[in-house]
Coordinates of C-alpha atoms in Angstrom, one line a residue:
Chain A
M1 CA 67.7 99.8 131.6
A2 CA 69.4 102.2 134.1
I3 CA 72.5 104.1 133.3
D4 CA 74.6 105.2 136.2
I5 CA 77.5 107.4 135.8
D6 CA 79.9 109.2 138.1
V7 CA 83.2 110.0 136.4
E8 CA 86.0 112.5 136.8
K9 CA 88.7 113.2 134.2
R10 CA 91.3 115.9 134.1
R11 CA 92.1 117.3 130.5
G12 CA 94.9 119.8 130.6
D13 CA 94.0 122.3 133.3
R14 CA 90.2 121.5 133.0
V15 CA 88.4 118.9 135.3
I16 CA 85.5 117.2 133.6
A17 CA 83.3 115.9 136.4
V18 CA 79.8 114.6 136.0
R19 CA 77.4 112.3 138.0
F20 CA 73.9 111.3 137.0
S21 CA 71.6 108.3 136.6
A22 CA 69.1 108.0 133.7
G23 CA 66.4 105.5 133.0
P24 CA 65.0 104.5 129.6
G25 CA 64.3 107.3 126.9
L26 CA 66.7 110.0 125.7
T27 CA 68.9 111.8 128.2
A28 CA 70.4 114.9 126.9
L29 CA 73.8 116.2 128.0
F30 CA 73.2 119.8 127.5
G31 CA 75.7 122.5 127.8
P32 CA 78.0 125.0 126.0
S33 CA 80.6 123.8 123.4
G34 CA 83.9 122.7 125.0
A35 CA 82.3 121.9 128.4
G36 CA 83.5 118.2 127.9
K37 CA 80.3 116.5 126.8
T38 CA 82.0 114.7 124.1
S39 CA 84.6 113.4 126.6
I40 CA 81.8 112.0 128.7
L41 CA 80.4 110.0 125.7
A42 CA 84.1 108.8 125.0
M43 CA 84.3 107.7 128.6
V44 CA 81.1 105.7 128.3
A45 CA 82.3 104.1 125.1
G46 CA 85.7 103.2 126.4
L47 CA 87.7 105.3 124.1
L48 CA 88.7 107.6 127.0
R49 CA 89.7 106.4 130.5
P50 CA 88.3 108.2 133.5
D51 CA 90.6 109.3 136.3
R52 CA 88.2 107.9 138.8
G53 CA 84.5 106.9 139.2
H54 CA 82.3 104.2 137.7
I55 CA 80.1 103.7 134.7
R56 CA 77.2 101.0 134.9
I57 CA 74.6 100.0 132.5
G58 CA 71.8 97.8 134.1
E59 CA 73.6 95.2 136.1
R60 CA 76.8 95.4 134.1
T61 CA 79.8 97.6 135.3
L62 CA 81.8 99.0 132.1
F63 CA 84.2 100.8 134.5
G64 CA 85.1 101.1 138.1
D65 CA 85.7 98.7 141.0
G66 CA 88.9 97.5 139.2
I67 CA 86.9 96.9 136.0
D68 CA 87.9 98.7 132.8
L69 CA 86.1 96.9 129.8
P70 CA 87.6 97.6 126.4
P71 CA 85.2 99.3 123.9
E72 CA 84.6 96.1 121.8
V73 CA 82.8 94.5 124.7
R74 CA 80.9 97.3 126.1
R75 CA 77.8 97.0 123.7
V76 CA 77.7 100.7 123.6
G77 CA 76.6 102.2 120.0
Y78 CA 78.2 105.4 119.0
V79 CA 77.0 107.8 116.5
F80 CA 79.7 110.3 115.9
Q81 CA 79.3 114.1 115.1
D82 CA 80.7 113.6 111.6
G83 CA 79.3 110.1 110.9
R84 CA 82.7 108.6 110.7
L85 CA 82.0 105.9 108.0
F86 CA 84.8 103.8 106.8
P87 CA 85.9 105.4 103.5
H88 CA 87.1 102.1 102.1
R89 CA 83.9 100.1 102.5
R90 CA 80.7 100.5 100.7
V91 CA 77.4 101.4 102.7
R92 CA 76.5 97.8 102.8
A93 CA 79.9 96.8 104.3
N94 CA 79.9 99.8 106.7
L95 CA 76.4 98.5 108.0
T96 CA 77.5 95.0 108.5
Y97 CA 80.8 95.8 110.3
G98 CA 79.6 95.7 113.7
Y99 CA 76.8 93.0 113.0
D100 CA 79.3 90.6 111.7
L101 CA 81.4 91.0 114.9
A102 CA 78.6 90.8 117.4
E103 CA 77.6 87.7 119.1
P104 CA 74.4 86.3 117.4
A105 CA 72.5 86.4 120.7
D106 CA 73.4 90.0 121.2
R107 CA 71.9 91.2 117.7
W108 CA 68.5 92.6 117.8
M109 CA 68.1 93.8 114.3
T110 CA 68.8 92.5 110.8
L111 CA 70.3 94.4 107.9
D112 CA 66.8 94.4 106.1
E113 CA 65.1 95.7 109.3
A114 CA 67.7 98.5 109.7
T115 CA 67.7 99.6 106.1
L116 CA 63.9 99.6 106.1
F117 CA 63.7 101.5 109.5
L118 CA 66.1 104.1 108.3
G119 CA 65.0 104.3 104.5
I120 CA 68.5 103.5 103.3
D121 CA 68.0 100.3 101.3
H122 CA 68.7 102.2 97.8
L123 CA 72.2 103.4 99.3
L124 CA 73.6 100.0 100.0
D125 CA 76.1 99.8 97.1
R126 CA 77.3 103.4 97.3
W127 CA 80.5 104.7 98.6
P128 CA 80.5 106.9 101.8
Y129 CA 81.9 110.0 99.9
T130 CA 78.9 110.0 97.5
L131 CA 76.4 110.3 100.3
S132 CA 74.9 113.6 101.5
G133 CA 75.3 114.5 105.2
G134 CA 71.7 113.2 106.2
E135 CA 72.2 110.0 104.3
A136 CA 75.7 109.5 106.0
Q137 CA 74.1 110.1 109.3
R138 CA 71.4 107.5 108.8
V139 CA 74.1 105.0 107.7
A140 CA 76.1 105.7 110.7
I141 CA 73.1 105.2 113.0
G142 CA 72.3 102.0 111.2
R143 CA 75.9 100.7 111.6
A144 CA 75.7 101.4 115.4
L145 CA 72.2 99.8 115.7
L146 CA 73.2 96.6 113.9
A147 CA 76.1 96.0 116.3
G148 CA 73.5 95.1 118.8
P149 CA 74.1 97.7 121.5
E150 CA 72.3 98.1 124.8
I151 CA 72.6 101.9 124.7
L152 CA 73.2 104.4 122.0
L153 CA 75.5 107.5 122.3
M154 CA 75.0 110.3 119.9
D155 CA 77.3 113.3 119.6
E156 CA 75.6 116.2 118.0
P157 CA 74.4 114.2 115.3
L158 CA 72.5 117.0 113.7
S159 CA 75.2 119.6 113.6
S160 CA 76.5 119.1 110.1
L161 CA 72.9 119.0 108.6
D162 CA 70.8 121.7 107.0
A163 CA 67.4 122.5 108.6
A164 CA 65.3 120.1 106.5
R165 CA 67.6 117.2 107.1
R166 CA 67.6 117.9 110.8
G167 CA 63.9 117.4 111.0
D168 CA 64.3 114.0 109.2
I169 CA 67.0 112.8 111.6
M170 CA 65.1 113.9 114.6
T171 CA 62.2 111.8 113.6
V172 CA 64.5 108.8 113.3
I173 CA 65.8 109.5 116.7
E174 CA 62.4 109.8 118.2
R175 CA 61.6 106.4 116.6
I176 CA 64.7 104.9 118.2
R177 CA 63.6 106.2 121.4
D178 CA 59.9 105.3 121.3
E179 CA 59.7 102.1 118.9
L180 CA 63.0 100.5 119.5
K181 CA 63.0 101.6 123.2
L182 CA 66.8 101.9 123.0
P183 CA 68.2 104.2 125.8
I184 CA 70.1 107.1 124.3
L185 CA 72.6 109.5 125.8
Y186 CA 72.5 112.5 123.5
V187 CA 75.0 115.5 123.4
S188 CA 73.9 118.8 122.4
H189 CA 74.2 122.5 122.9
D190 CA 71.0 123.3 121.0
R191 CA 68.0 124.1 123.2
A192 CA 65.4 123.6 120.6
E193 CA 66.7 120.3 119.9
V194 CA 67.0 119.1 123.5
D195 CA 63.3 120.5 124.1
R196 CA 62.1 118.3 121.4
L197 CA 63.9 115.0 121.8
A198 CA 64.9 114.8 125.5
T199 CA 63.3 112.7 128.2
R200 CA 65.5 114.4 130.7
V201 CA 68.3 116.9 130.5
V202 CA 71.6 116.8 132.4
E203 CA 73.3 120.1 132.4
I204 CA 77.1 120.0 131.8
G205 CA 78.2 123.3 132.9
E206 CA 81.4 125.2 133.4
Chain B
M1 CA 116.7 92.7 70.5
L2 CA 118.6 91.4 73.7
S3 CA 121.2 88.8 73.7
P4 CA 120.8 85.8 76.1
E5 CA 123.4 87.3 78.3
E6 CA 121.6 90.5 78.5
W7 CA 118.3 88.7 79.4
G8 CA 120.1 86.8 82.0
I9 CA 121.2 90.3 83.5
V10 CA 117.6 91.7 83.3
A11 CA 116.3 88.4 85.0
L12 CA 119.0 88.7 87.8
S13 CA 118.0 92.4 88.3
L14 CA 114.3 91.5 88.6
K15 CA 115.1 88.6 91.2
V16 CA 117.5 90.7 93.2
G17 CA 115.0 93.7 93.3
G18 CA 111.9 91.5 94.0
V19 CA 113.5 89.5 96.8
A20 CA 114.9 92.7 98.3
V21 CA 111.7 94.5 98.2
L22 CA 109.4 91.6 99.4
A23 CA 111.9 90.6 102.2
T24 CA 112.2 94.3 103.4
L25 CA 108.4 95.0 103.2
P26 CA 107.3 93.8 106.8
I27 CA 110.4 95.3 108.4
A28 CA 109.8 98.5 106.7
F29 CA 106.1 98.6 107.5
G30 CA 106.9 97.9 111.2
L31 CA 109.4 100.6 111.3
A32 CA 107.0 103.1 109.5
W33 CA 104.2 102.0 112.0
V34 CA 106.4 102.6 115.0
L35 CA 107.8 106.0 113.8
A36 CA 104.3 107.2 112.9
R37 CA 102.4 106.2 115.9
Y38 CA 104.8 106.0 118.9
R39 CA 106.7 108.4 120.9
F40 CA 109.5 106.9 122.8
P41 CA 113.2 107.7 123.8
G42 CA 115.5 106.9 121.1
R43 CA 112.9 107.6 118.4
V44 CA 115.1 110.2 116.8
I45 CA 118.0 107.9 116.6
L46 CA 115.8 105.1 115.0
D47 CA 114.6 107.6 112.6
G48 CA 118.2 108.7 111.8
L49 CA 119.3 105.1 111.3
V50 CA 116.6 104.2 108.9
H51 CA 117.4 107.4 106.8
L52 CA 121.1 106.8 107.0
P53 CA 121.4 104.8 103.8
L54 CA 119.8 107.7 102.0
V55 CA 122.5 110.3 102.8
L56 CA 125.5 107.9 103.3
P57 CA 127.9 107.4 100.3
P58 CA 126.6 103.9 99.0
V59 CA 130.2 102.8 99.1
V60 CA 130.3 103.3 102.8
T61 CA 127.1 101.3 103.2
G62 CA 128.6 98.4 101.1
W63 CA 131.9 98.6 103.2
L64 CA 129.8 98.4 106.4
L65 CA 128.0 95.4 105.0
L66 CA 131.3 93.8 104.2
I67 CA 132.6 94.3 107.7
A68 CA 129.4 92.9 109.2
F69 CA 128.8 90.0 106.7
G70 CA 132.3 89.2 105.9
P71 CA 134.0 85.9 107.0
L72 CA 135.2 87.5 110.2
G73 CA 132.2 90.0 110.8
P74 CA 129.7 89.1 113.6
A75 CA 126.7 88.7 111.2
G76 CA 128.7 86.7 108.8
R77 CA 130.0 84.4 111.4
W78 CA 126.7 83.8 112.8
L79 CA 125.1 82.9 109.5
E80 CA 128.0 80.6 108.6
S81 CA 127.8 78.7 111.9
W82 CA 124.0 78.4 111.9
F83 CA 123.1 78.1 108.5
G84 CA 126.4 77.4 106.7
A85 CA 125.4 80.2 104.4
T86 CA 127.3 83.3 103.3
L87 CA 126.1 86.3 101.4
M88 CA 129.5 87.2 100.1
F89 CA 129.8 87.3 96.5
R90 CA 126.2 85.9 96.3
W91 CA 123.1 87.3 94.6
T92 CA 121.6 87.0 98.1
G93 CA 124.2 89.6 99.2
A94 CA 123.3 91.9 96.3
A95 CA 119.7 91.6 97.5
L96 CA 120.6 92.6 101.0
A97 CA 122.6 95.6 99.7
A98 CA 119.6 96.6 97.6
A99 CA 117.2 96.2 100.6
I100 CA 119.2 98.3 102.9
M101 CA 119.3 101.0 100.2
A102 CA 115.6 100.7 99.6
L103 CA 114.6 100.6 103.2
P104 CA 114.4 104.6 103.8
L105 CA 112.2 105.2 100.7
M106 CA 109.9 102.4 101.6
V107 CA 109.6 103.6 105.2
R108 CA 109.0 107.2 104.0
A109 CA 106.1 106.2 101.8
M110 CA 104.3 103.9 104.3
R111 CA 104.9 106.4 107.0
L112 CA 103.2 109.1 105.2
S113 CA 100.1 106.9 104.5
I114 CA 100.0 105.6 108.1
E115 CA 100.1 109.3 109.3
G116 CA 97.3 110.0 107.0
I117 CA 94.9 107.6 108.5
D118 CA 92.1 109.1 110.6
R119 CA 92.7 107.4 113.8
R120 CA 89.1 108.2 114.9
L121 CA 88.0 105.5 112.4
E122 CA 89.9 103.0 114.6
G123 CA 88.0 104.2 117.6
A124 CA 84.8 103.9 115.6
A125 CA 85.7 100.3 114.8
R126 CA 86.3 99.5 118.5
T127 CA 83.0 100.6 119.5
L128 CA 81.5 98.4 116.7
G129 CA 83.1 95.3 118.5
A130 CA 86.4 95.2 116.8
S131 CA 89.4 94.2 118.8
P132 CA 92.6 96.3 118.5
W133 CA 93.8 93.5 116.1
H134 CA 90.8 93.3 114.0
S135 CA 90.7 97.2 113.7
F136 CA 94.2 96.9 112.5
W137 CA 93.5 94.4 109.7
S138 CA 90.0 95.8 108.7
V139 CA 90.5 99.6 109.0
S140 CA 94.2 100.8 109.3
L141 CA 95.8 98.3 107.0
P142 CA 93.4 98.8 104.1
L143 CA 93.6 102.4 104.6
A144 CA 97.4 102.4 104.4
L145 CA 97.3 100.0 101.3
P146 CA 98.1 102.9 98.6
G147 CA 101.2 103.8 100.6
I148 CA 102.3 100.2 101.0
L149 CA 102.0 99.6 97.2
A150 CA 103.7 102.8 96.4
A151 CA 106.6 101.8 98.8
L152 CA 106.9 98.5 97.0
V153 CA 107.1 100.1 93.6
L154 CA 109.6 102.8 94.8
G155 CA 111.6 100.3 96.7
F156 CA 111.8 97.9 93.6
A157 CA 112.9 100.7 91.4
R158 CA 115.7 101.7 93.9
S159 CA 116.7 98.2 94.1
I160 CA 117.2 97.4 90.7
G161 CA 119.2 100.7 90.3
E162 CA 121.6 99.9 93.2
F163 CA 125.3 100.2 92.3
G164 CA 127.8 101.5 94.9
A165 CA 126.8 99.4 97.9
T166 CA 126.4 96.2 95.7
I167 CA 129.7 96.3 94.0
T168 CA 131.5 97.0 97.3
F169 CA 129.9 94.3 99.2
V170 CA 129.4 91.5 96.6
S171 CA 131.7 92.5 93.7
N172 CA 130.7 92.3 90.1
I173 CA 130.2 88.7 89.2
P174 CA 128.5 87.7 85.8
G175 CA 125.5 85.7 86.4
E176 CA 125.6 86.1 90.2
T177 CA 125.9 89.8 91.2
R178 CA 126.0 91.7 87.9
T179 CA 122.8 93.4 87.8
L180 CA 121.7 96.0 85.4
P181 CA 123.9 99.0 86.6
L182 CA 126.9 96.8 87.2
A183 CA 126.6 95.2 83.6
I184 CA 126.2 98.9 82.1
Y185 CA 129.4 99.9 84.1
S186 CA 131.3 96.7 82.9
A187 CA 130.2 97.2 79.2
L188 CA 131.5 100.8 79.4
Q189 CA 135.0 99.4 80.2
V190 CA 135.0 97.2 77.2
P191 CA 135.8 98.5 73.6
G192 CA 132.8 98.1 71.4
G193 CA 130.5 97.7 74.3
E194 CA 128.4 100.9 73.4
A195 CA 125.6 99.1 71.6
M196 CA 125.0 96.9 74.8
V197 CA 125.3 100.0 77.0
T198 CA 122.5 101.8 75.0
R199 CA 120.2 98.9 75.2
L200 CA 120.6 98.2 78.9
A201 CA 120.5 102.0 79.7
L202 CA 117.3 102.3 77.6
L203 CA 115.8 99.4 79.6
S204 CA 116.7 100.9 82.9
V205 CA 115.1 104.3 81.9
L206 CA 111.9 102.3 81.0
L207 CA 111.9 100.5 84.1
S208 CA 112.4 103.3 86.5
L209 CA 110.0 105.7 84.6
G210 CA 107.4 102.8 84.8
A211 CA 107.9 102.6 88.5
L212 CA 107.6 106.1 88.9
I213 CA 104.3 106.7 87.1
L214 CA 102.7 103.6 88.9
S215 CA 103.8 105.0 92.3
E216 CA 102.5 108.4 91.5
W217 CA 99.3 106.9 90.3
L218 CA 99.0 104.8 93.6
A219 CA 99.8 107.9 95.8
R220 CA 97.1 109.9 94.1
R221 CA 94.4 107.2 94.9
T222 CA 95.3 107.8 98.6
H223 CA 94.2 111.5 98.3
G224 CA 91.6 111.0 95.7
G225 CA 87.9 110.5 95.8
R226 CA 87.8 108.0 98.5
Q227 CA 88.4 110.4 101.2
R228 CA 85.6 111.0 103.8
H229 CA 84.0 114.5 103.6
G230 CA 82.6 116.6 106.5
D231 CA 84.9 117.9 109.4

């Protein structure tokens, strides 16, 4: 599945402009903090409106040519830096949130498959605030996968984790890339992380 | 304990307070939402109008209601011609006065909890397939719930304590508009009414204290353990 992005967005006195295409595998958006990498993911997800340009996934245009799909129909999974789990729902209800909303034909993973894949079946009845950083990030990944996305966006998913957990989650990300064959757009400012995970690297500079 | 007359006063107070608060709730929530989320011209004026009953002498609020809902007032004539109804000297009028006096407190409580919602959670809900409407019902509203409950309790306590606007607008009619504070006031005017005053006053203290403790407990739940950690 090809991803084709060409967007421009003015934020304050700064202009974020990026153009790239990416195939399967993990595409790292690499650059210093504050270069606008998160804004690019937000534009792909539909949470931020580009000033001009286009965003296409495969044959589908998400933005451009007069089209601006709302986030809920884009089928773009988003794993946020801080997990961003719903605090008023237990882990199980967090995981099924997007699954329940997805068209049955769009789902490609069940709750059982997701909990097995991520090793989180023992967490289902817990509240998000009781989870460690690594556990919360796994649940956040599961929640995104269960909504049946065509592409996964990950915004520095390792940044709040200690070294041991980082290795665990990197293994999970590699398995999403290689076993589930889900295209991933991955934002990072860490060279080692990108070297290990990325199929290709897009430099986001000043 | 209480005489049948006193029970009637309590029942009327609870009815007036309950109706006032439940009818005000959706309006107050809408105002709280708009004031918390939107910037628009006239926002400061709207904010001021909502808070006005909090600082205005209640007698003035009652007098303004009298002008608006009296037989010659615009709202009064409208109600009369469309529904054949009047609020003058009726318990419904007492409920309206109580509602207006409770509105600022209810808006404040809910606005705080709406402002406390992490809006990025709504964005997360959207990327998971939720329409704005569904995101509101499944994320925003449940997260604002402690504030809504606190607003109900505070508004109710304020309503059953309402005196000035009520007596000005709908007078002090036994069985119709004589709520707890009005009954205490009346009993004070009667020689030998001290025993009744004591009982009703004690009841008022208990009701108010209970409401305060309940709303404090609800507010605490907002900031308690259910918060997300991380940055």
